Coordinates of C-alpha atoms in Angstrom, one line a residue:
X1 CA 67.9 55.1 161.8
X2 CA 69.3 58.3 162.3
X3 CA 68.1 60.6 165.2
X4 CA 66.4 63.7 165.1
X5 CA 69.1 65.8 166.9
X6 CA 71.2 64.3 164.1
X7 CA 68.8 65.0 161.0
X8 CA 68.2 68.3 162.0
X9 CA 72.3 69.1 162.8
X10 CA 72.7 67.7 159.0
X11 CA 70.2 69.8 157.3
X12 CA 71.8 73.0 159.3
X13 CA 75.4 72.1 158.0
X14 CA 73.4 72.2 154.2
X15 CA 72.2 75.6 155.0
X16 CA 75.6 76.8 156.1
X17 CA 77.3 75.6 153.4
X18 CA 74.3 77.3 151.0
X19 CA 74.3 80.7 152.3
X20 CA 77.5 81.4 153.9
X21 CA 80.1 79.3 151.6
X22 CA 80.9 81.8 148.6
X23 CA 79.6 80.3 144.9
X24 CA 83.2 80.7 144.0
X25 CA 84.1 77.9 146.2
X26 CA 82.9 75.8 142.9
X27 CA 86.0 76.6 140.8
X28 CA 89.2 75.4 141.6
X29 CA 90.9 77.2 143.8
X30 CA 94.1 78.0 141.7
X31 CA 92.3 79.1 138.9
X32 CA 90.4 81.2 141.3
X33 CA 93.3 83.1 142.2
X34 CA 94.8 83.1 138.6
X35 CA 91.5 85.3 137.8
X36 CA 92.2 87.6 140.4
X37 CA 95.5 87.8 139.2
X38 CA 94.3 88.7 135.7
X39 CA 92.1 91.2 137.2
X40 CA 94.8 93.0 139.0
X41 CA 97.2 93.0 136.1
X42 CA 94.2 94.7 133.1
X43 CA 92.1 97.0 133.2
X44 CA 89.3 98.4 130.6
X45 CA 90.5 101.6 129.1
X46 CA 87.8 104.5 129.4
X47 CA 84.6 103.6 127.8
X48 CA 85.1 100.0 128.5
X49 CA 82.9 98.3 130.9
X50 CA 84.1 94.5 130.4
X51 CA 85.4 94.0 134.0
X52 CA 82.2 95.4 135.7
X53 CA 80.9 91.8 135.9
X54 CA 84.2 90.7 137.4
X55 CA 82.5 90.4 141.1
X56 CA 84.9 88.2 143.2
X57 CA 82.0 87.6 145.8
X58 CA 79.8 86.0 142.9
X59 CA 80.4 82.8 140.8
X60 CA 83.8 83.3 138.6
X61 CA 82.3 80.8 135.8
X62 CA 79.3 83.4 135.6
X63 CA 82.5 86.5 134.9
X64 CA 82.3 88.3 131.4
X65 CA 84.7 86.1 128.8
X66 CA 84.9 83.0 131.4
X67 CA 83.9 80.0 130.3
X68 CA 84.4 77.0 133.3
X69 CA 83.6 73.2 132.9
X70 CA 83.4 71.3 136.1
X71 CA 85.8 73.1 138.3
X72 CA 88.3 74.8 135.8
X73 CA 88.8 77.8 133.6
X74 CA 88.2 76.0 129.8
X75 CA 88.4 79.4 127.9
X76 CA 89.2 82.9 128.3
X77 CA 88.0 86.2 126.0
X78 CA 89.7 88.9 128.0
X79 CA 88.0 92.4 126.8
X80 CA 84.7 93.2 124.8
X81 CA 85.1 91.9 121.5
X82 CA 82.5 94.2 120.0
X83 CA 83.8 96.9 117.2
X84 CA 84.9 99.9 118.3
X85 CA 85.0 98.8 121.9
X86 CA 87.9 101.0 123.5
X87 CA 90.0 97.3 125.1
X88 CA 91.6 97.0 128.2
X89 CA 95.0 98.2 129.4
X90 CA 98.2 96.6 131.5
X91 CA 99.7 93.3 131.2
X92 CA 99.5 89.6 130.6
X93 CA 100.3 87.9 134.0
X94 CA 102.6 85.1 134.4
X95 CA 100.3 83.0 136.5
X96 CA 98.4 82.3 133.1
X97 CA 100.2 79.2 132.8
X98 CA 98.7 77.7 135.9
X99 CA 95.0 77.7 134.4
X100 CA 95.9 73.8 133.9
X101 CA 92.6 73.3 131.4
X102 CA 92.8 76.3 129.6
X103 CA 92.1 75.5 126.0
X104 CA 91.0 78.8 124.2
X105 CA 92.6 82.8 125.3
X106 CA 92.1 85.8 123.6
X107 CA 92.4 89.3 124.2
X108 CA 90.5 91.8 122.4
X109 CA 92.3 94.6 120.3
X110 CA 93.5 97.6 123.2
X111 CA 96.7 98.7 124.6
X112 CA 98.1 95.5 126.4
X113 CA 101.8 95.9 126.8
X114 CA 104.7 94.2 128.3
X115 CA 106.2 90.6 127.2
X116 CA 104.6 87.4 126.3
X117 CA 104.2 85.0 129.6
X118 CA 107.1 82.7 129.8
X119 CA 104.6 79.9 129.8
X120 CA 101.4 79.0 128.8
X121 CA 98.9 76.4 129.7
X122 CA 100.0 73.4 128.0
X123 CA 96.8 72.1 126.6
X124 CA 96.0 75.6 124.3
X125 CA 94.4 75.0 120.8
X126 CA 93.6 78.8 120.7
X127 CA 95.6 81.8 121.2
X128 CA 94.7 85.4 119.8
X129 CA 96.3 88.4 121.1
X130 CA 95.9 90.6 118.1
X131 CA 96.0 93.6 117.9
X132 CA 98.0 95.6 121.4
X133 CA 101.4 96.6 122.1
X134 CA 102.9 92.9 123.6
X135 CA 106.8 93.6 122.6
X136 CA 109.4 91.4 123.3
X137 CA 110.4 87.6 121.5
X138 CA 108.4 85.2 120.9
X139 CA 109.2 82.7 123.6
X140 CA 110.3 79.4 122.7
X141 CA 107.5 77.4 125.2
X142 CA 105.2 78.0 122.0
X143 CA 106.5 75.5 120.5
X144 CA 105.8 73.3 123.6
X145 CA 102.1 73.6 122.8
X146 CA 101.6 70.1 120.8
X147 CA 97.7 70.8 120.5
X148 CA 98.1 74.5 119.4
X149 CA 95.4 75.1 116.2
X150 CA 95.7 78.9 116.0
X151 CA 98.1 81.6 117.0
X152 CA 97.5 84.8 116.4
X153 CA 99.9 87.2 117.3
X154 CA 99.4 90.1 114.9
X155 CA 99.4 93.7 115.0
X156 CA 101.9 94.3 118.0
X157 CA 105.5 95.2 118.7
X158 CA 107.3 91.7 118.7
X159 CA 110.8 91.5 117.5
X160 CA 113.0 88.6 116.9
X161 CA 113.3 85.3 115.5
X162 CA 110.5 83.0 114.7
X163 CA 111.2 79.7 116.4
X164 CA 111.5 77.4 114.1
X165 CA 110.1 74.7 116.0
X166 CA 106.8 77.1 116.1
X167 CA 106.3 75.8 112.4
X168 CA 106.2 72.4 113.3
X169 CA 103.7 72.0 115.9
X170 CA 101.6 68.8 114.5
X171 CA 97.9 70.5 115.1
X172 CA 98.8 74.0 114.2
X173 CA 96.6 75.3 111.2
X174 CA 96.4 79.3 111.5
X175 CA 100.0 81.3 112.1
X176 CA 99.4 84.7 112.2
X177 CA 102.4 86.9 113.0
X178 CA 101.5 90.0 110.7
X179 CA 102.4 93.6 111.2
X180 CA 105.1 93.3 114.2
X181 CA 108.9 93.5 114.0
X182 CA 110.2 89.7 113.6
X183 CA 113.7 89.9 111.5
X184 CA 115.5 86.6 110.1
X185 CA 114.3 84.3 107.7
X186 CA 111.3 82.7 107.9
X187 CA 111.9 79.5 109.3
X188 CA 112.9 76.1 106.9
X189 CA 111.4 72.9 107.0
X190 CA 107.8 73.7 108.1
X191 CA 106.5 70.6 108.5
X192 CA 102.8 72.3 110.5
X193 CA 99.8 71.2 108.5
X194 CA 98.6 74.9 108.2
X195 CA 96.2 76.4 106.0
X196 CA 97.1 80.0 106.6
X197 CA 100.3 81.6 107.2
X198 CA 100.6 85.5 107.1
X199 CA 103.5 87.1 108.1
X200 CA 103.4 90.4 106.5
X201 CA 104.4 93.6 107.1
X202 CA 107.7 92.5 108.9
X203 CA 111.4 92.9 108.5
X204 CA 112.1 88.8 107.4
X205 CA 114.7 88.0 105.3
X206 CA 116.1 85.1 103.4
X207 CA 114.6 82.9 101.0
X208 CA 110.7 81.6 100.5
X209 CA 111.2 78.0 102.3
X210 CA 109.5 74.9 101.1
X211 CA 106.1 75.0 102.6
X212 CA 103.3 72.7 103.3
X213 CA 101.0 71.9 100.1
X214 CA 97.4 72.0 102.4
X215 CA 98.3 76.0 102.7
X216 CA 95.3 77.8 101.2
X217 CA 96.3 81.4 102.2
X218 CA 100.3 82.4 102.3
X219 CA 101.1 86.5 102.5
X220 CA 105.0 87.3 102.9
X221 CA 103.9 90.8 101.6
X222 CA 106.5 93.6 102.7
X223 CA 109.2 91.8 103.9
X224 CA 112.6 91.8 102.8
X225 CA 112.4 88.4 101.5
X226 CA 114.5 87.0 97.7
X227 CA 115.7 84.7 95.9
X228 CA 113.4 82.3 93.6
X229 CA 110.3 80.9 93.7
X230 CA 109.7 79.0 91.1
X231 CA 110.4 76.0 92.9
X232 CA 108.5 76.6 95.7
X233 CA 105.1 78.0 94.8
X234 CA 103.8 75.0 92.3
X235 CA 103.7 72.9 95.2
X236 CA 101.0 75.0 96.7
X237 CA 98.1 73.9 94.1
X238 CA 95.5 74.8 97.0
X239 CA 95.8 78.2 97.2
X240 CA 92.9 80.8 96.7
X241 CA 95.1 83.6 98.3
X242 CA 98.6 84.6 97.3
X243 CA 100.7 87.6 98.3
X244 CA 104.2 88.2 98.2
X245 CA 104.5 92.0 97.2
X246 CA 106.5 94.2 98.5
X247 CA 109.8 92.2 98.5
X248 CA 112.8 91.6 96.5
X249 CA 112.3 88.0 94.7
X250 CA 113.6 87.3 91.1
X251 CA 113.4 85.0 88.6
X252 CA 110.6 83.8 86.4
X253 CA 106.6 82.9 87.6
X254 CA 105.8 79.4 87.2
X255 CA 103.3 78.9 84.7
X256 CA 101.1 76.5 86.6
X257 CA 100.7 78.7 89.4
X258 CA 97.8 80.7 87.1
X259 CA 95.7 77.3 87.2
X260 CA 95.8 77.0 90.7
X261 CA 92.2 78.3 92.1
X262 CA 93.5 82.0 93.2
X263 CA 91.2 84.7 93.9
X264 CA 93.8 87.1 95.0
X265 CA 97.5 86.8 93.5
X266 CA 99.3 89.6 94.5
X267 CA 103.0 89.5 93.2
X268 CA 103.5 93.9 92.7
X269 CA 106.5 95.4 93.9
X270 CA 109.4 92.5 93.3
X271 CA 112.3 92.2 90.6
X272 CA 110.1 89.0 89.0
X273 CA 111.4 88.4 85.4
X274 CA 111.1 86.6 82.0
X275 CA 107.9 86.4 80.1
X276 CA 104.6 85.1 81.5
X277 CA 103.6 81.7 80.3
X278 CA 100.0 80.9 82.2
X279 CA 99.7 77.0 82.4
X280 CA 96.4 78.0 81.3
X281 CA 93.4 80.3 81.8
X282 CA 92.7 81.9 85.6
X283 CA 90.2 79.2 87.0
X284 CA 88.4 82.1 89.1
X285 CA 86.6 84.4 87.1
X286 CA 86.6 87.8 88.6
X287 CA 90.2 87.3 90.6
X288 CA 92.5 90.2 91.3
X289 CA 96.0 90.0 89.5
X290 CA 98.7 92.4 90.6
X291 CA 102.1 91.7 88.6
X292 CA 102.6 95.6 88.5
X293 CA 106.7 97.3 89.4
X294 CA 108.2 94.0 88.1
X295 CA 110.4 93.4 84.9
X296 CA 108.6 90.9 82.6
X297 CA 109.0 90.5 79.1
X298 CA 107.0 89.3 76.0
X299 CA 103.4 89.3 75.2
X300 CA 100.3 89.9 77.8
X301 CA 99.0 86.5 77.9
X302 CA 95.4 85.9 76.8
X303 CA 94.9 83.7 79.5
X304 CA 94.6 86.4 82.3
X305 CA 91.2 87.1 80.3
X306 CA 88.9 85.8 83.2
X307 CA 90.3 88.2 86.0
X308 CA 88.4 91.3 87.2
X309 CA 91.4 93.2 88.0
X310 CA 94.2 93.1 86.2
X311 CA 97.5 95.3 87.2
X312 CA 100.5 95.1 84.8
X313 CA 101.6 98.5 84.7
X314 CA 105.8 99.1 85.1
X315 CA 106.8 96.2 83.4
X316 CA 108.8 95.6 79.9
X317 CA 105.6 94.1 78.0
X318 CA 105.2 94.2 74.3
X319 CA 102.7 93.9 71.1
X320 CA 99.2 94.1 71.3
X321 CA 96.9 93.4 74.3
X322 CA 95.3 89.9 73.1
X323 CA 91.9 90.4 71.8
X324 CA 89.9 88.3 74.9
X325 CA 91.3 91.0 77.4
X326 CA 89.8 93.4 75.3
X327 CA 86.6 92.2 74.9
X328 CA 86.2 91.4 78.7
X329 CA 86.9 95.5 79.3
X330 CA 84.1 95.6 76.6
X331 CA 81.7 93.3 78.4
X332 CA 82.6 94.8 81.5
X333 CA 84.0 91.6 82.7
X334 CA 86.9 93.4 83.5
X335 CA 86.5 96.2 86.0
X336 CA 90.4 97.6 86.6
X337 CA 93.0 97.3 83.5
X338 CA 96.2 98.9 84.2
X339 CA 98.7 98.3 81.0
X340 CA 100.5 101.7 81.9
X341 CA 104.7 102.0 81.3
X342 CA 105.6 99.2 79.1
X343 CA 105.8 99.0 75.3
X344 CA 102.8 97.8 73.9
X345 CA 101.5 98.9 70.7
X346 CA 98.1 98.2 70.2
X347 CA 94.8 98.2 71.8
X348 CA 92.4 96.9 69.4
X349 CA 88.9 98.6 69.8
X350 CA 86.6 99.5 67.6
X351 CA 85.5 103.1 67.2
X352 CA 82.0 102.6 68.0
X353 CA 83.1 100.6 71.0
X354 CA 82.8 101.9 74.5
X355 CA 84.3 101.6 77.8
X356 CA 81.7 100.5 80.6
X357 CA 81.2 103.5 83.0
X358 CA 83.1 102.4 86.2
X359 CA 85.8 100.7 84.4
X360 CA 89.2 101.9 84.9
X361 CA 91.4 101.8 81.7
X362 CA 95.1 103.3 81.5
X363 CA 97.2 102.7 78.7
X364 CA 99.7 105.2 79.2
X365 CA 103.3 105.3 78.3
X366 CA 103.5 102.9 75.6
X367 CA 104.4 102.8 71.9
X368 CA 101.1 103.6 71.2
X369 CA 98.4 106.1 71.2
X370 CA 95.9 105.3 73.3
X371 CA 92.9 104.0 71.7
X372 CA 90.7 105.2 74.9
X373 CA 90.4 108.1 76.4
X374 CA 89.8 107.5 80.0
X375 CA 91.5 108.7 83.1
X376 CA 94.6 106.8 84.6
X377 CA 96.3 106.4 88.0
X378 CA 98.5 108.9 89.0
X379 CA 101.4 106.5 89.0
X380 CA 101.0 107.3 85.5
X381 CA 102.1 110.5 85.1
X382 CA 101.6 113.0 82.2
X383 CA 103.0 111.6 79.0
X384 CA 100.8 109.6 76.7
X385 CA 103.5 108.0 75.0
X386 CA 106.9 106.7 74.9
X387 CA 109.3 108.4 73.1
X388 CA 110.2 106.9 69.7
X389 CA 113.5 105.9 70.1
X390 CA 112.6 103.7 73.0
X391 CA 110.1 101.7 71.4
X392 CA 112.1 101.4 67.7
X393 CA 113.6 97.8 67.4
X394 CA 111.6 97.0 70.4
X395 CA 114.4 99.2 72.6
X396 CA 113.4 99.0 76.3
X397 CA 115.6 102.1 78.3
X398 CA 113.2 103.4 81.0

């Protein structure tokens, strides 16, 4: 049995310890100081407000974007993620890496600057830093982050290589590098399991690599990427998004890739060649279909019937436009049809037969008359049509 003198020297240490010991004695102490460290390096940009919770003499885990379990930071949101919030300003801080349980860190869109930290915490799934002026390389201790799910990197001023052992982390699905200014080719042999990959709006070069087939959503879209693709792409039967305009590929489509369940296929702007041979008829009615500012030959295919939009404009396409794509303009199926600057010479509607209102129609600039009188882009320019000698014996000049 314990004395009184002792029960009653006991039950003051409790008290001690509750009202004197600070609540921040809960979390470990060097994720405590890592906080601090993040608090001195960023700050909210006027209008911002996210650090006013950030009250060192108060719990940590109860912080604004701090998420603790037992005694360790689990996930950081660093900035108010709301629309239109104004972000935060400064720098990442090195001692990031030391937050030994962090799984999930993301900073919200602002004016962060300086370099990537050498090092992150080594059990990351989630990293989003979208969207601020981080500059520098992408260091190569990425790659050292075996559970990584999703990195998102876009919308900043990185420059450099992509690792190439970035794309074959064994838990990575989502690599987004879009809108910075990584040069060289984009890496061989990805081996990740991802399902999206966008690396637009970048100076890459080189060739389209073999990718993974689970990729539902690829953009390579204004890069300085060529060569062929028509080994490349019919592996990717899973893709509902597909963009690679804006480059300098070559070569002929592969058929099959029109059966592959693609809402978005976005092709404009390359030096694409040879006649288009669908596999069959778009799977996703209503899809967009940009082929425009190529050079293919032949017939319009009656299989790109089903899409909603339909861009073939600046291309060396002849005959008539096959009667399904007509009567889905009629039906109002068919919402954009741009057939401008080719050689086409027919347009098959009859003269009672109106365009929906909100349909965009241009025929301009072929060996024809246009059979509808509706306005066109200005891409079009003024002519109607071709001049004769380009369109007799099927001629294709300009």
């Amino acid at each position: 049995m314990q004395s009184p003198e002792v029960r009653v020297e006991a039950v003051l240490l409790v008290v001690f310890f509750v009202v004197f010991v600070p609540a921040s004695a809960i979390l470990h102490p060097v994720d405590y100081l890592v906080l601090q460290s993040i608090r001195k390096s960023l700050a909210d940009l006027p209008g911002s407000a996210f650090f006013a919770s950030w009250d060192f003499t108060a719990d940590p885990c109860a912080f604004a974007g701090v998420v603790c379990s037992g005694d360790h930071v689990v996930a950081l949101s660093l900035g108010d993620p709301r629309a239109g919030s104004p972000g935060l300003s400064g720098s990442l801080p090195p001692s990031l890496a030391r937050l030994s349980a962090l799984e999930e860190l993301s900073l919200a869109p602002g004016r962060v600057a300086g370099s990537l930290p050498a090092a992150f915490p080594p059990g990351l799934r989630f990293l989003a830093l979208a969207s601020n002026r981080i500059s520098g390389s992408l260091p190569h201790s990425l790659a050292a982050l075996r559970g990584l799910r999703t990195l998102d990197l876009s919308n900043n001023l990185l420059s450099g290589n992509i690792p190439t052992a970035l794309l074959r982390l064994p838990e990575l699905r989502t690599l987004i590098l879009a809108h910075n200014r990584l040069a060289g080719p984009v890496p061989a042999s990805v081996s990740a399991p991802l399902l999206r990959l966008d690396l637009r709006s970048n100076a890459l070069t080189g060739s389209v690599p073999s990718l993974p087939p689970s990729l539902v959503y690829l953009s390579l879209a204004s890069n300085r990427v060529s060569g062929r693709v028509d080994r490349v792409l019919p592996r990717l039967n899973r893709l509902s998004f597909l963009d690679l305009s804006g480059n300098r590929l070559s070569g002929p489509i592969p058929g099959i890739l029109f059966t592959f369940p693609i809402s978005s296929l976005q092709l404009q702007r390359n030096q694409f060649s040879g006649p288009l041979r669908p596999g069959g008829p778009l799977p996703v009615s209503g899809a967009t279909v940009d082929l425009s500012y190529n050079r293919f030959t032949g017939k319009v295919p009656a299989e790109l019937a089903p899409a909603g939009r339909l861009y073939l404009d600046f291309n060396r396409l002849e005959g008539d436009v096959p009667a399904a794509i007509v009567d889905r303009v009629v039906a109002g199926g068919m919402r954009v049809l741009y057939l401008h600057h080719n050689y086409l010479t027919g347009f098959r509607i009859g003269t009672a037969t109106s365009v929906p209102a909100g349909t965009s129609l241009c025929l301009q600039y072929n060996c024809m008359v246009p059979t509808v009188d509706a306005p066109c882009p200005r891409n079009a320019g003024p002519r109607t049509t071709r001049p004769p000698q380009q369109c007799a014996g099927g001629g294709k000049k300009g």
